JSON list of C-alpha atoms in Angstrom, two decimals:
[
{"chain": "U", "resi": 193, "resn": "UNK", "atom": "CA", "xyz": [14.63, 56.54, 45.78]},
{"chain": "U", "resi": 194, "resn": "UNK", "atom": "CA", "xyz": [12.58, 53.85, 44.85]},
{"chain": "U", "resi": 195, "resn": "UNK", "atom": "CA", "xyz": [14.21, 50.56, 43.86]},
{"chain": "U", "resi": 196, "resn": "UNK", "atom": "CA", "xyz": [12.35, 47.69, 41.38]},
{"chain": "U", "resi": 197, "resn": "UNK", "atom": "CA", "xyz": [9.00, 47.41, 42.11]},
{"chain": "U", "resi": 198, "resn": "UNK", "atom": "CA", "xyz": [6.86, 44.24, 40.88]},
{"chain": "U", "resi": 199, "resn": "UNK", "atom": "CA", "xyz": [3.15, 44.13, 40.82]},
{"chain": "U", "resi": 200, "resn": "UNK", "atom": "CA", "xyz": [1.21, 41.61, 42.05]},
{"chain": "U", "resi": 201, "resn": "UNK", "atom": "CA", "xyz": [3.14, 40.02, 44.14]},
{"chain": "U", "resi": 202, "resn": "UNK", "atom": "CA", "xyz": [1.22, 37.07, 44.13]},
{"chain": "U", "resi": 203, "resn": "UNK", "atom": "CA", "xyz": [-1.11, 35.78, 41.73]},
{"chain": "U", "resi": 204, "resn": "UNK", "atom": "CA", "xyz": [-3.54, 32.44, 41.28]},
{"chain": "U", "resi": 205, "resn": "UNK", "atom": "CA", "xyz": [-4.23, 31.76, 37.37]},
{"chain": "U", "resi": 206, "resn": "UNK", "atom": "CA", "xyz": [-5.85, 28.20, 36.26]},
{"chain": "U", "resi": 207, "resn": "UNK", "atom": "CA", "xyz": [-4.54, 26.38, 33.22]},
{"chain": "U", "resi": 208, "resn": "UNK", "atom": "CA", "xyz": [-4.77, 28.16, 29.67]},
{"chain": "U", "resi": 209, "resn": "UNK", "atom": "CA", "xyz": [-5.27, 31.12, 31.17]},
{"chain": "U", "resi": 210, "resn": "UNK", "atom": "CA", "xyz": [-2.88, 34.76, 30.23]},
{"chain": "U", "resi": 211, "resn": "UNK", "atom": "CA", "xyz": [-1.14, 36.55, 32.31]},
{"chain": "U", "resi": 212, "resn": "UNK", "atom": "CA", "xyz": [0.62, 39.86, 32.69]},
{"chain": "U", "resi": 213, "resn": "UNK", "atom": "CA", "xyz": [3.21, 40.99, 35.12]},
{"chain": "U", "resi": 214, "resn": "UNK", "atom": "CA", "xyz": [4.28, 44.30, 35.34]},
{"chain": "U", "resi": 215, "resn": "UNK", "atom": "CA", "xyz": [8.14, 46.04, 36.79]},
{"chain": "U", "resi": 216, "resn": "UNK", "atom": "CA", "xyz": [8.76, 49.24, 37.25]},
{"chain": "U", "resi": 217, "resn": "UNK", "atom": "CA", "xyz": [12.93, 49.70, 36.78]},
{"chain": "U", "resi": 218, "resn": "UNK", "atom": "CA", "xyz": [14.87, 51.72, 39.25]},
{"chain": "U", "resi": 219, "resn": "UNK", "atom": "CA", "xyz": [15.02, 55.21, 39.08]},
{"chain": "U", "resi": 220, "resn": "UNK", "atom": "CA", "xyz": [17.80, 56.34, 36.70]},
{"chain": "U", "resi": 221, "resn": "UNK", "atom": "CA", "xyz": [17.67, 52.58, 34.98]},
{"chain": "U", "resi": 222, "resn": "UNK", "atom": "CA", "xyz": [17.09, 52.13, 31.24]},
{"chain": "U", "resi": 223, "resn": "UNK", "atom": "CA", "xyz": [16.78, 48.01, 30.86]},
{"chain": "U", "resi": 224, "resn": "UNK", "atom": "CA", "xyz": [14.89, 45.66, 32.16]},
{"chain": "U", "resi": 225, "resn": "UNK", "atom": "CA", "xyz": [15.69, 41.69, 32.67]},
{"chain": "U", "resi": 226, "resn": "UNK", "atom": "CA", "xyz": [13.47, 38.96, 33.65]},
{"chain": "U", "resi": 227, "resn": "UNK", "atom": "CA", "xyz": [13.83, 35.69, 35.25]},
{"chain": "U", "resi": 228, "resn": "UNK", "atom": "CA", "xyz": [11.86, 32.67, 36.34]},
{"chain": "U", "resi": 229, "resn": "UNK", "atom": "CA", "xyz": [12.61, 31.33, 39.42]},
{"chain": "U", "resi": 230, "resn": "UNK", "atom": "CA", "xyz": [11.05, 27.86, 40.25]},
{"chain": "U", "resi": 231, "resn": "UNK", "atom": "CA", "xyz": [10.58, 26.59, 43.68]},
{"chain": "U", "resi": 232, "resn": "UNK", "atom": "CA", "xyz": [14.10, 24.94, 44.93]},
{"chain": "U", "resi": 233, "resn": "UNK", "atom": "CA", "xyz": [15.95, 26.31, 42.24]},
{"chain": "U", "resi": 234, "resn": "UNK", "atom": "CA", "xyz": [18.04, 29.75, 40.86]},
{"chain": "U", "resi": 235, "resn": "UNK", "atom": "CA", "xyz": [16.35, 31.60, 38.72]},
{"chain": "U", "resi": 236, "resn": "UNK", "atom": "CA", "xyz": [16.95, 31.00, 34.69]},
{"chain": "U", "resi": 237, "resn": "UNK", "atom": "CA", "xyz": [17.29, 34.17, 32.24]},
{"chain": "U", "resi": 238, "resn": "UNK", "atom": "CA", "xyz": [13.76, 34.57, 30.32]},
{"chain": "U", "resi": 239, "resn": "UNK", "atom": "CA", "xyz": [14.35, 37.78, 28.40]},
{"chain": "U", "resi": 240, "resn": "UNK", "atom": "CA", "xyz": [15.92, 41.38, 28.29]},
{"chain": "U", "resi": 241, "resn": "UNK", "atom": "CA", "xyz": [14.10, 44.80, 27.09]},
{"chain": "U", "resi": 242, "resn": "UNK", "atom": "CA", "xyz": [16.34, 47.90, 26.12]},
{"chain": "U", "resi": 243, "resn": "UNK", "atom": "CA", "xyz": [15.02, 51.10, 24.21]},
{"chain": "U", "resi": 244, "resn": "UNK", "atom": "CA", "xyz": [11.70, 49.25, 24.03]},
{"chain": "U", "resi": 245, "resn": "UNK", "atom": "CA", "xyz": [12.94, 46.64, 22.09]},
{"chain": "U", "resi": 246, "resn": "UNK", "atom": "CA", "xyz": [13.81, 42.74, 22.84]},
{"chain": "U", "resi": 247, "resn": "UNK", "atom": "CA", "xyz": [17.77, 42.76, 23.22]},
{"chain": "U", "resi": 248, "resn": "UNK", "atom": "CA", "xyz": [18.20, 39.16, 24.30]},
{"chain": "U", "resi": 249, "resn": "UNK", "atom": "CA", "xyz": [16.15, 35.97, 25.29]},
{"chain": "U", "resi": 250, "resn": "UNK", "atom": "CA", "xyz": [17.15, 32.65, 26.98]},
{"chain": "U", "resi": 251, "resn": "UNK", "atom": "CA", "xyz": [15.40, 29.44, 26.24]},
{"chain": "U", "resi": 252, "resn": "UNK", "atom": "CA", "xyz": [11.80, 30.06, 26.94]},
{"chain": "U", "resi": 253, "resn": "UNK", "atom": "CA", "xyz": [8.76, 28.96, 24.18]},
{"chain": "U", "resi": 254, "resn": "UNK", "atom": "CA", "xyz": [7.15, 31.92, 22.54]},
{"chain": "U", "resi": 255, "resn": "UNK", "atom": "CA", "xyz": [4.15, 31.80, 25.54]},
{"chain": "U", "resi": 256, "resn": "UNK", "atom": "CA", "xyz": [6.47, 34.16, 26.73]},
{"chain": "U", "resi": 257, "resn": "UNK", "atom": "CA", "xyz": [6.61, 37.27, 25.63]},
{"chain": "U", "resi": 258, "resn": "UNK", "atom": "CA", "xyz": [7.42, 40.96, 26.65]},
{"chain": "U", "resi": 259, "resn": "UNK", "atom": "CA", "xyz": [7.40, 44.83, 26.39]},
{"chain": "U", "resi": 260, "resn": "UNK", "atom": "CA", "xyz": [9.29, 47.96, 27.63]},
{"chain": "U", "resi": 261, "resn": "UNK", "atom": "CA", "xyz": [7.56, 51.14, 28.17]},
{"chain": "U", "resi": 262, "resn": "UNK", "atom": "CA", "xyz": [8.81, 54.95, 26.85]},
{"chain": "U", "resi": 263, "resn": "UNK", "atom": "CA", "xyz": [8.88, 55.45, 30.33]},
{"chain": "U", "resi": 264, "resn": "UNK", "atom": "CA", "xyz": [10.98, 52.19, 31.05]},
{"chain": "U", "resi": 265, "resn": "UNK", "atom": "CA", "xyz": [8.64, 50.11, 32.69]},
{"chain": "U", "resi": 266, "resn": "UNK", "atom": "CA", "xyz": [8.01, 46.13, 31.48]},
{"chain": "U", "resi": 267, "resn": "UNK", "atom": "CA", "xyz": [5.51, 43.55, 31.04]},
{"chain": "U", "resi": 268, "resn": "UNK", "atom": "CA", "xyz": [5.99, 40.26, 31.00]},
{"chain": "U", "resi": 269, "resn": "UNK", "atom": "CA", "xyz": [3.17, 38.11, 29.35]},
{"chain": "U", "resi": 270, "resn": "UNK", "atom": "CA", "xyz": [2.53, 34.20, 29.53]},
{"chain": "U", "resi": 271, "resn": "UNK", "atom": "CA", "xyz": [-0.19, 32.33, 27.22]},
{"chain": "U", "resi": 272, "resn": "UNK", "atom": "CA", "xyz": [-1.87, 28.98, 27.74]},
{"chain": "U", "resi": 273, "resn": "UNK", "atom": "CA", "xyz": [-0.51, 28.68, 30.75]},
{"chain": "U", "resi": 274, "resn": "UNK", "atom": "CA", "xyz": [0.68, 25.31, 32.29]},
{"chain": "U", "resi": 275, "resn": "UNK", "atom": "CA", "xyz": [0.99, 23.66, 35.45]},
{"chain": "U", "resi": 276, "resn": "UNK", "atom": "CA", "xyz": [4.94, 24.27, 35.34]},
{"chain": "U", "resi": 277, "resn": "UNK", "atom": "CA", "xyz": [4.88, 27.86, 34.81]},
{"chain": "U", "resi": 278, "resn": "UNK", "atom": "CA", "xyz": [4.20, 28.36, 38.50]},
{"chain": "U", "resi": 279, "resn": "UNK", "atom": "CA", "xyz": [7.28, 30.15, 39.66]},
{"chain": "U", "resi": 280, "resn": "UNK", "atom": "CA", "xyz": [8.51, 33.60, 40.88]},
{"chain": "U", "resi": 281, "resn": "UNK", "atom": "CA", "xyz": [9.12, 35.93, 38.82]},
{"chain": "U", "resi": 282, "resn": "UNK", "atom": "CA", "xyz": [12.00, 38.13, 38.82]},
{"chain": "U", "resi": 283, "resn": "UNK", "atom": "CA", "xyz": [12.74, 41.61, 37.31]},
{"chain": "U", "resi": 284, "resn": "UNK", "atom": "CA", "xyz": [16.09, 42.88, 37.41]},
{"chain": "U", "resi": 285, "resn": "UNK", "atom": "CA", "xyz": [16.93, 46.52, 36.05]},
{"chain": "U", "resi": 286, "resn": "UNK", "atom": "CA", "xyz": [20.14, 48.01, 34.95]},
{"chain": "U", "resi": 287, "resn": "UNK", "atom": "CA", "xyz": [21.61, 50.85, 33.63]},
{"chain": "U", "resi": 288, "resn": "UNK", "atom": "CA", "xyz": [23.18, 50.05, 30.44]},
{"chain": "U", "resi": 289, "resn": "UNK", "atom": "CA", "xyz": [23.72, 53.14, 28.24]},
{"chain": "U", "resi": 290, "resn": "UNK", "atom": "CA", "xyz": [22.73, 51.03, 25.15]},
{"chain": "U", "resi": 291, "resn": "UNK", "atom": "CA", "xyz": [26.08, 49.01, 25.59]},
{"chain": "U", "resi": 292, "resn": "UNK", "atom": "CA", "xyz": [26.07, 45.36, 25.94]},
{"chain": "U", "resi": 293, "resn": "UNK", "atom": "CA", "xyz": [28.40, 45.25, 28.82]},
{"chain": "U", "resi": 294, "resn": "UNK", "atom": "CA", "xyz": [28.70, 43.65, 32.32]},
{"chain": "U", "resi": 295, "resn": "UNK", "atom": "CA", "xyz": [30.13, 46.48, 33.79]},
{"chain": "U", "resi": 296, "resn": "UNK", "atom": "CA", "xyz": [27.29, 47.57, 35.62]},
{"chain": "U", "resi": 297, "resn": "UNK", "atom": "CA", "xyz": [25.11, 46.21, 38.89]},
{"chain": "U", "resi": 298, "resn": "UNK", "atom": "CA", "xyz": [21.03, 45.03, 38.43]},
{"chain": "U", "resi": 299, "resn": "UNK", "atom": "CA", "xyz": [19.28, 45.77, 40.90]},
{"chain": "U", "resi": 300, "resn": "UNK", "atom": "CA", "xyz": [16.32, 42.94, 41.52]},
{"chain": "U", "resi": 301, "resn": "UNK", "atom": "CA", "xyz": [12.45, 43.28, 42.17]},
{"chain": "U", "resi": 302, "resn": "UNK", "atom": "CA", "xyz": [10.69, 41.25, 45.43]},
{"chain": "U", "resi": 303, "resn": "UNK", "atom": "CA", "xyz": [9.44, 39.51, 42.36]},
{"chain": "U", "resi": 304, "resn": "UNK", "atom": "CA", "xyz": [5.68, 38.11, 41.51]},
{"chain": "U", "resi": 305, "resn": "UNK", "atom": "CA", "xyz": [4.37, 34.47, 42.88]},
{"chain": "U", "resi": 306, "resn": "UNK", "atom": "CA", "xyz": [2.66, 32.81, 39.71]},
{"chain": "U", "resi": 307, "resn": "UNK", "atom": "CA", "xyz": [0.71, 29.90, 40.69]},
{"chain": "U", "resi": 308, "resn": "UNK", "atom": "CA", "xyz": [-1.14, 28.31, 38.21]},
{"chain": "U", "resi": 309, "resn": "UNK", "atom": "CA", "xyz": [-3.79, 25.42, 39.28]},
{"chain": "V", "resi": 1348, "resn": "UNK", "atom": "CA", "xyz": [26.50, 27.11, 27.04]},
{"chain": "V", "resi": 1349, "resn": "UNK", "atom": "CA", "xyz": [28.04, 27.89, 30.17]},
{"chain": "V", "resi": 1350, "resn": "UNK", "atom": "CA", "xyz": [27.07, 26.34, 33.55]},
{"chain": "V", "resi": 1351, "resn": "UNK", "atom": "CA", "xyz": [27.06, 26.82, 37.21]},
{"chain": "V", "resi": 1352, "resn": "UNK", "atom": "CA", "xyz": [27.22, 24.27, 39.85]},
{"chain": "V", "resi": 1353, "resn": "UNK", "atom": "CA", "xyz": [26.50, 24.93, 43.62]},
{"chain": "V", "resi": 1354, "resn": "UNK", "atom": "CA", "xyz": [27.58, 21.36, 45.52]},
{"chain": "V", "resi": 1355, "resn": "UNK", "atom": "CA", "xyz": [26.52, 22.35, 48.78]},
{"chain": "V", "resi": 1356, "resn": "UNK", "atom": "CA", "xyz": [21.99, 22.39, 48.71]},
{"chain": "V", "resi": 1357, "resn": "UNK", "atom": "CA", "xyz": [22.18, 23.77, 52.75]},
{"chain": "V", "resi": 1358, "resn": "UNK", "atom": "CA", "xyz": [24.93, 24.56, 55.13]},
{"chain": "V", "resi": 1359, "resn": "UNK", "atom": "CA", "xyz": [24.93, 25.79, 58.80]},
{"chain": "V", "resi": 1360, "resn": "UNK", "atom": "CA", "xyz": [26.78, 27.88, 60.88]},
{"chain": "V", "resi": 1361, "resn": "UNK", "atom": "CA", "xyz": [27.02, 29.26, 64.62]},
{"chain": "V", "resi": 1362, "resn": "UNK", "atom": "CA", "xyz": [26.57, 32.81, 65.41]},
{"chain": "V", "resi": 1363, "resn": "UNK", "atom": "CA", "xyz": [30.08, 34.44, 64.91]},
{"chain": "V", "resi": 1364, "resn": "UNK", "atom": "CA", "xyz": [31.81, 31.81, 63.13]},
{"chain": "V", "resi": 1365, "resn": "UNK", "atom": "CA", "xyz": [33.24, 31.45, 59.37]},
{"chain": "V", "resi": 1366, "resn": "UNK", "atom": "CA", "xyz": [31.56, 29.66, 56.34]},
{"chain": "V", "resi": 1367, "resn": "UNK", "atom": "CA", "xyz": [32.64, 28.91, 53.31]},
{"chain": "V", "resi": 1368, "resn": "UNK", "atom": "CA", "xyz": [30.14, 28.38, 50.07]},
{"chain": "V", "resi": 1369, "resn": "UNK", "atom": "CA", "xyz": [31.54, 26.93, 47.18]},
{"chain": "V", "resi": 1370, "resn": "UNK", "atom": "CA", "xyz": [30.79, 27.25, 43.50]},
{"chain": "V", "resi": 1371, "resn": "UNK", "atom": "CA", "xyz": [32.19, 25.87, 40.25]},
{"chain": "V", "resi": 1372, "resn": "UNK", "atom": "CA", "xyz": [31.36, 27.10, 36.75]},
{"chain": "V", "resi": 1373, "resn": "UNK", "atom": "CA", "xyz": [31.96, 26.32, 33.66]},
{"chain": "V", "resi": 1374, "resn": "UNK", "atom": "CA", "xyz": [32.97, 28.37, 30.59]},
{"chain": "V", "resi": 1375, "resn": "UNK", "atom": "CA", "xyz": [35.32, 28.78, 27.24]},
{"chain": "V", "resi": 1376, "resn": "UNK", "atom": "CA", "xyz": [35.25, 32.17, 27.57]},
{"chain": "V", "resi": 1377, "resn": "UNK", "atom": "CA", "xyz": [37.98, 34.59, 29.31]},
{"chain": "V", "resi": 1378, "resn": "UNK", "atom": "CA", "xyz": [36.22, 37.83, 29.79]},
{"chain": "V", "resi": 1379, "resn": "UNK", "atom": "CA", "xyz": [33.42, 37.61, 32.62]},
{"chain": "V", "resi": 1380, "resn": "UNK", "atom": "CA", "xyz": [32.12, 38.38, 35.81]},
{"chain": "V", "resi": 1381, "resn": "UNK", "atom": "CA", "xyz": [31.41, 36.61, 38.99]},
{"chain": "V", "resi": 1382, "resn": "UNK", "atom": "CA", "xyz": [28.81, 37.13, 41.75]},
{"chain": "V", "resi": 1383, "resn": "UNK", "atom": "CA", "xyz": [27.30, 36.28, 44.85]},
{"chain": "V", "resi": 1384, "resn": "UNK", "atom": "CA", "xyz": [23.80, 37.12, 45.15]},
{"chain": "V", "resi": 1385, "resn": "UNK", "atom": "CA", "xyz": [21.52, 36.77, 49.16]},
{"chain": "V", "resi": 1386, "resn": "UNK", "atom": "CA", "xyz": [17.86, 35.52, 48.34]},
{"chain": "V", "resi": 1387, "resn": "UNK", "atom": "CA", "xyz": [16.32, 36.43, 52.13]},
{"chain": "V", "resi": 1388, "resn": "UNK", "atom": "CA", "xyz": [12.69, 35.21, 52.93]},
{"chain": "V", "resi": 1389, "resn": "UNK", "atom": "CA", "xyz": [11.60, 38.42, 51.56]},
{"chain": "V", "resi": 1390, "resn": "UNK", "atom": "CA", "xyz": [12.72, 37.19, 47.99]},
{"chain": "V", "resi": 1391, "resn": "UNK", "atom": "CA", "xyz": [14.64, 40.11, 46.93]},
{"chain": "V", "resi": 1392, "resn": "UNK", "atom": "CA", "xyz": [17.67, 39.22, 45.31]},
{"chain": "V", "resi": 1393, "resn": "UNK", "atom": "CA", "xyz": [20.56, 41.21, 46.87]},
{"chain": "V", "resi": 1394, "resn": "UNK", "atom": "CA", "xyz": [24.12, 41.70, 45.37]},
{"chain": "V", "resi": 1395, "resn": "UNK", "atom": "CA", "xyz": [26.96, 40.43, 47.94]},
{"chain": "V", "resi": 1396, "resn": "UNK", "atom": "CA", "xyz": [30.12, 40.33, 46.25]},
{"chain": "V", "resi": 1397, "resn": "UNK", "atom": "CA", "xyz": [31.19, 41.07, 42.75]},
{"chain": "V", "resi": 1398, "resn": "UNK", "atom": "CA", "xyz": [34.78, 39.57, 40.82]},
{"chain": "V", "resi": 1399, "resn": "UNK", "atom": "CA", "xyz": [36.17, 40.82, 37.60]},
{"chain": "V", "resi": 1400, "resn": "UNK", "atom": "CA", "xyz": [38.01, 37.75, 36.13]},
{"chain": "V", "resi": 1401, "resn": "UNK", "atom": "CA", "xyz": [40.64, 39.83, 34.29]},
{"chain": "V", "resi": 1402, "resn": "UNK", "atom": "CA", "xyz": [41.89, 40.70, 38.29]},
{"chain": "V", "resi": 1403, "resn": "UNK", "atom": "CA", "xyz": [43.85, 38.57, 40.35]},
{"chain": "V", "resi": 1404, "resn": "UNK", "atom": "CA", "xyz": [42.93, 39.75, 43.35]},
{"chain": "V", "resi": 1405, "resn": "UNK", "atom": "CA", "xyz": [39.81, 38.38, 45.40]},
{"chain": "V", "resi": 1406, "resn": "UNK", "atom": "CA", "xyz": [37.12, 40.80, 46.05]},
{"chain": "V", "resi": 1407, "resn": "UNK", "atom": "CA", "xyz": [36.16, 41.50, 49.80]},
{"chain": "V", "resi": 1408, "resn": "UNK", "atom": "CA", "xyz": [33.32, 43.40, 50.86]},
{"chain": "V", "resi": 1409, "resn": "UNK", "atom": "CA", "xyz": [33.54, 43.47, 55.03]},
{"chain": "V", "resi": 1410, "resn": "UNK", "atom": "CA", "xyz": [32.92, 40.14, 56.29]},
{"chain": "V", "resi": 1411, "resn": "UNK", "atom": "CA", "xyz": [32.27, 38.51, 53.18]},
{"chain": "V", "resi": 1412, "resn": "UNK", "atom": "CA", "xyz": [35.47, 37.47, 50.67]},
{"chain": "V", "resi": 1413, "resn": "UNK", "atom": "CA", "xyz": [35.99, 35.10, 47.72]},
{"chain": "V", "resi": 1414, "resn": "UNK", "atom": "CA", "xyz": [38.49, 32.73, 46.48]},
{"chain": "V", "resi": 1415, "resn": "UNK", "atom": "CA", "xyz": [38.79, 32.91, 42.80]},
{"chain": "V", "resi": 1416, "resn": "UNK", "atom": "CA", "xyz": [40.78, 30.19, 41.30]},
{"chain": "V", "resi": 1417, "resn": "UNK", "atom": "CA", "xyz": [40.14, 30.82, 37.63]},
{"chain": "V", "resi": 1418, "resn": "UNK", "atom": "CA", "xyz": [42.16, 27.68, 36.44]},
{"chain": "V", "resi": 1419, "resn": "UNK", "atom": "CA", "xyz": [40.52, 25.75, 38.59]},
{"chain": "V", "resi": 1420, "resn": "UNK", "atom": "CA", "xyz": [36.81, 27.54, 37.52]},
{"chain": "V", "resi": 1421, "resn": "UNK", "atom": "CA", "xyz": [36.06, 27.91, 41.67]},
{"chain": "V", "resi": 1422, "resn": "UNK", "atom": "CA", "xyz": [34.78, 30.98, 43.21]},
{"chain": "V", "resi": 1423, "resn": "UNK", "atom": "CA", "xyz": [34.20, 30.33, 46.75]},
{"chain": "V", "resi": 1424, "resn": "UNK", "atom": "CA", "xyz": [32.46, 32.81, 49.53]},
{"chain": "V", "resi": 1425, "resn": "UNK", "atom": "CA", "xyz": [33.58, 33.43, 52.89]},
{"chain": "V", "resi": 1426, "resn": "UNK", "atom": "CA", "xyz": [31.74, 34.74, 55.30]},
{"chain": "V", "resi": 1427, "resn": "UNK", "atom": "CA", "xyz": [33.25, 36.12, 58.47]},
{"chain": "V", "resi": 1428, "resn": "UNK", "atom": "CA", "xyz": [31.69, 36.67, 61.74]},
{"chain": "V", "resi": 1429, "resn": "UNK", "atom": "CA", "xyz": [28.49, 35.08, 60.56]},
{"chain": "V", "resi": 1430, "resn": "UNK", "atom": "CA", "xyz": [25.14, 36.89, 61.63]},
{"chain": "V", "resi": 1431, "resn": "UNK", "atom": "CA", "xyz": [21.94, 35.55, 61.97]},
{"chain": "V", "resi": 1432, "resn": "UNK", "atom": "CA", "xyz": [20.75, 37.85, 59.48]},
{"chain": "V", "resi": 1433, "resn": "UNK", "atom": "CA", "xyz": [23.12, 36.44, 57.29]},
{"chain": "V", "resi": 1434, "resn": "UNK", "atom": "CA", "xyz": [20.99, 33.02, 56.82]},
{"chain": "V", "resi": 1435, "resn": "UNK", "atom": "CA", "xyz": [18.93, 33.07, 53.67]},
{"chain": "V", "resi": 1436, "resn": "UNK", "atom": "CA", "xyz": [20.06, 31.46, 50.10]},
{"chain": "V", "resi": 1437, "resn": "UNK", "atom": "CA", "xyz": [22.76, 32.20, 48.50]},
{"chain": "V", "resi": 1438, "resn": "UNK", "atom": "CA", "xyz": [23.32, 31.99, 44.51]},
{"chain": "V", "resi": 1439, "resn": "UNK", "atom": "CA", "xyz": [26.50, 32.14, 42.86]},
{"chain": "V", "resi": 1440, "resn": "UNK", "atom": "CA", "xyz": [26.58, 34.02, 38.95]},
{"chain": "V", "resi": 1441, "resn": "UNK", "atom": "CA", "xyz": [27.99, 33.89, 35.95]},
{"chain": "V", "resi": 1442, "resn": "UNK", "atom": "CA", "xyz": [27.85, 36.50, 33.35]},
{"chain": "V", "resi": 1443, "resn": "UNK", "atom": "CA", "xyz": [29.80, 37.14, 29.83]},
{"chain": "V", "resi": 1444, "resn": "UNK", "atom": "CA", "xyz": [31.50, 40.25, 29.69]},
{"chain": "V", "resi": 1445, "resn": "UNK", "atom": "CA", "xyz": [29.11, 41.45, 26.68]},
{"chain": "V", "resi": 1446, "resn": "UNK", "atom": "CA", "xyz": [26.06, 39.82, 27.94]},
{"chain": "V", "resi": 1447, "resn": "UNK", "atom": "CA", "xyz": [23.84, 42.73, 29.11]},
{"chain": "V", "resi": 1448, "resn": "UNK", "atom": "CA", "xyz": [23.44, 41.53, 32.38]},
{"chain": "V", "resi": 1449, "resn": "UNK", "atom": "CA", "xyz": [22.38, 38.29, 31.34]},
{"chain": "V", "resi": 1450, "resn": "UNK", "atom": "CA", "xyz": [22.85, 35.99, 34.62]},
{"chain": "V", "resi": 1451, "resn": "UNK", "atom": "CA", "xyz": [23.16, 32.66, 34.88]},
{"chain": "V", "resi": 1452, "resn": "UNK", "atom": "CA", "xyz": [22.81, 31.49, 38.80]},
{"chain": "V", "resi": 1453, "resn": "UNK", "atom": "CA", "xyz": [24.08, 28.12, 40.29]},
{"chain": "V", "resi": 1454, "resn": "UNK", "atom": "CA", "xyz": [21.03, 26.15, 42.11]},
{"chain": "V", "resi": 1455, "resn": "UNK", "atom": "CA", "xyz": [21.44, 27.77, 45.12]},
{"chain": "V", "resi": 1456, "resn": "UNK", "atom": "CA", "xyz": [22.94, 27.05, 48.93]},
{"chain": "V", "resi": 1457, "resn": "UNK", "atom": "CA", "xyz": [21.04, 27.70, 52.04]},
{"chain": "V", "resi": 1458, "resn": "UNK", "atom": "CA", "xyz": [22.29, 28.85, 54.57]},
{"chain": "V", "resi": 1459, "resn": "UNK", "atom": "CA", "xyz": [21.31, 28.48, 58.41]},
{"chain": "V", "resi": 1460, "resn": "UNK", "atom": "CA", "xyz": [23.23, 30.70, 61.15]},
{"chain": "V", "resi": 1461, "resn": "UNK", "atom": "CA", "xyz": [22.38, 29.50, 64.60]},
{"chain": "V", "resi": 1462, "resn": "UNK", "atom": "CA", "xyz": [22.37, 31.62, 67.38]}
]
């Protein structure tokens, strides 16, 4: 059984520049979480796709932006991109049955090395 | 907003010995769930250790334990018989009961076991 997957897992992009990451959830798993995870640091909540649809976000600028897959898969996408966007990104996926409750485990990705120059 | 504070930036160990990694957090909130998370070299965030705050009882998962003192907002880690495998980061979590899995991690401890 294949757990998250994350692809690239590393990737160079120069200022201003877009970007798209891609996740593919667990097998079995119906929402998808991602996180940003700067060098040194834990990694901060960025946003949360369920049913193909934007369920939560943390405190990230609209650069940031997202979508879910029929089949469950995600995409994250960054705009203009700066100098401090250069992170790792994390996917997490859960099974959540369209409940919002922390009842169940997320299982993480090996995440995607931005680094922007 | 709530918060999670990890006191301890690196900590080290001997082979077979017992560590303990603290966390504090900070919340208004009386529903939630507590975790322990292993960041190895290979990045992957793994799940360690789990707590329910509506139980009283600390969660143990083989060598590793916790110390949940909800009054005090502390949930500590314990691990037993340390391995060398064992050294990578370690994050400590916070999450709202209805939150999704919406994390929020501490800034992280790492952890060095010596042969």
């Amino acid at each position: 059984d294949a757990g998250v997957t994350q692809s690239p897992t590393h990737l160079i992009k120069t200022r201003g520049q877009q970007v798209t990451l891609r996740c593919s959830p667990k097998s079995g798993h119906d929402t998808v979480s991602w996180y940003q995870q700067a060098l040194g640091q834990g990694p901060q909540f960025i946003f949360q796709y369920y049913e193909e649809e934007e369920r939560q976000r943390g405190n990230f600028p609209d650069r940031f932006s997202g979508h879910q897959f029929p089949n469950y898969s995600s995409e994250l996408n960054v705009n203009a991109l700066l100098l401090g966007d250069s992170a790792l990104y994390l996917c997490a996926s859960s099974f959540d049955r369209g409940t919002i409750v922390g009842n169940t485990e997320a299982f993480f990705g090996q995440g995607t090395r931005l680094t922007v120059v | 907003a709530q918060t999670v504070t990890q006191s301890q930036p690196e900590m080290s160990v001997q082979e077979a010995e017992t560590v303990t990694l603290s966390c504090t957090y900070d919340t208004s909130e009386n529903n939630y769930y507590l975790f322990w998370y292993k960041q190895p070299p290979s990045r992957q965030m793994i799940l360690v250790i789990r707590q329910e705050a509506y139980k009283q009882q600390n969660a143990t998962e083989n060598r590793f334990s916790v110390n949940f003192q909800k009054a005090a907002k502390s949930f500590s880690l314990k691990i037993s018989d340390s391995q060398l495998g064992d050294t990578a980061m370690y994050f400590c979590a916070f999450m709202f009961n209805n939150a999704g899995n919406m994390l929020t991690f501490g800034g992280g401890t790492r952890l060095m076991v010596k042969p």
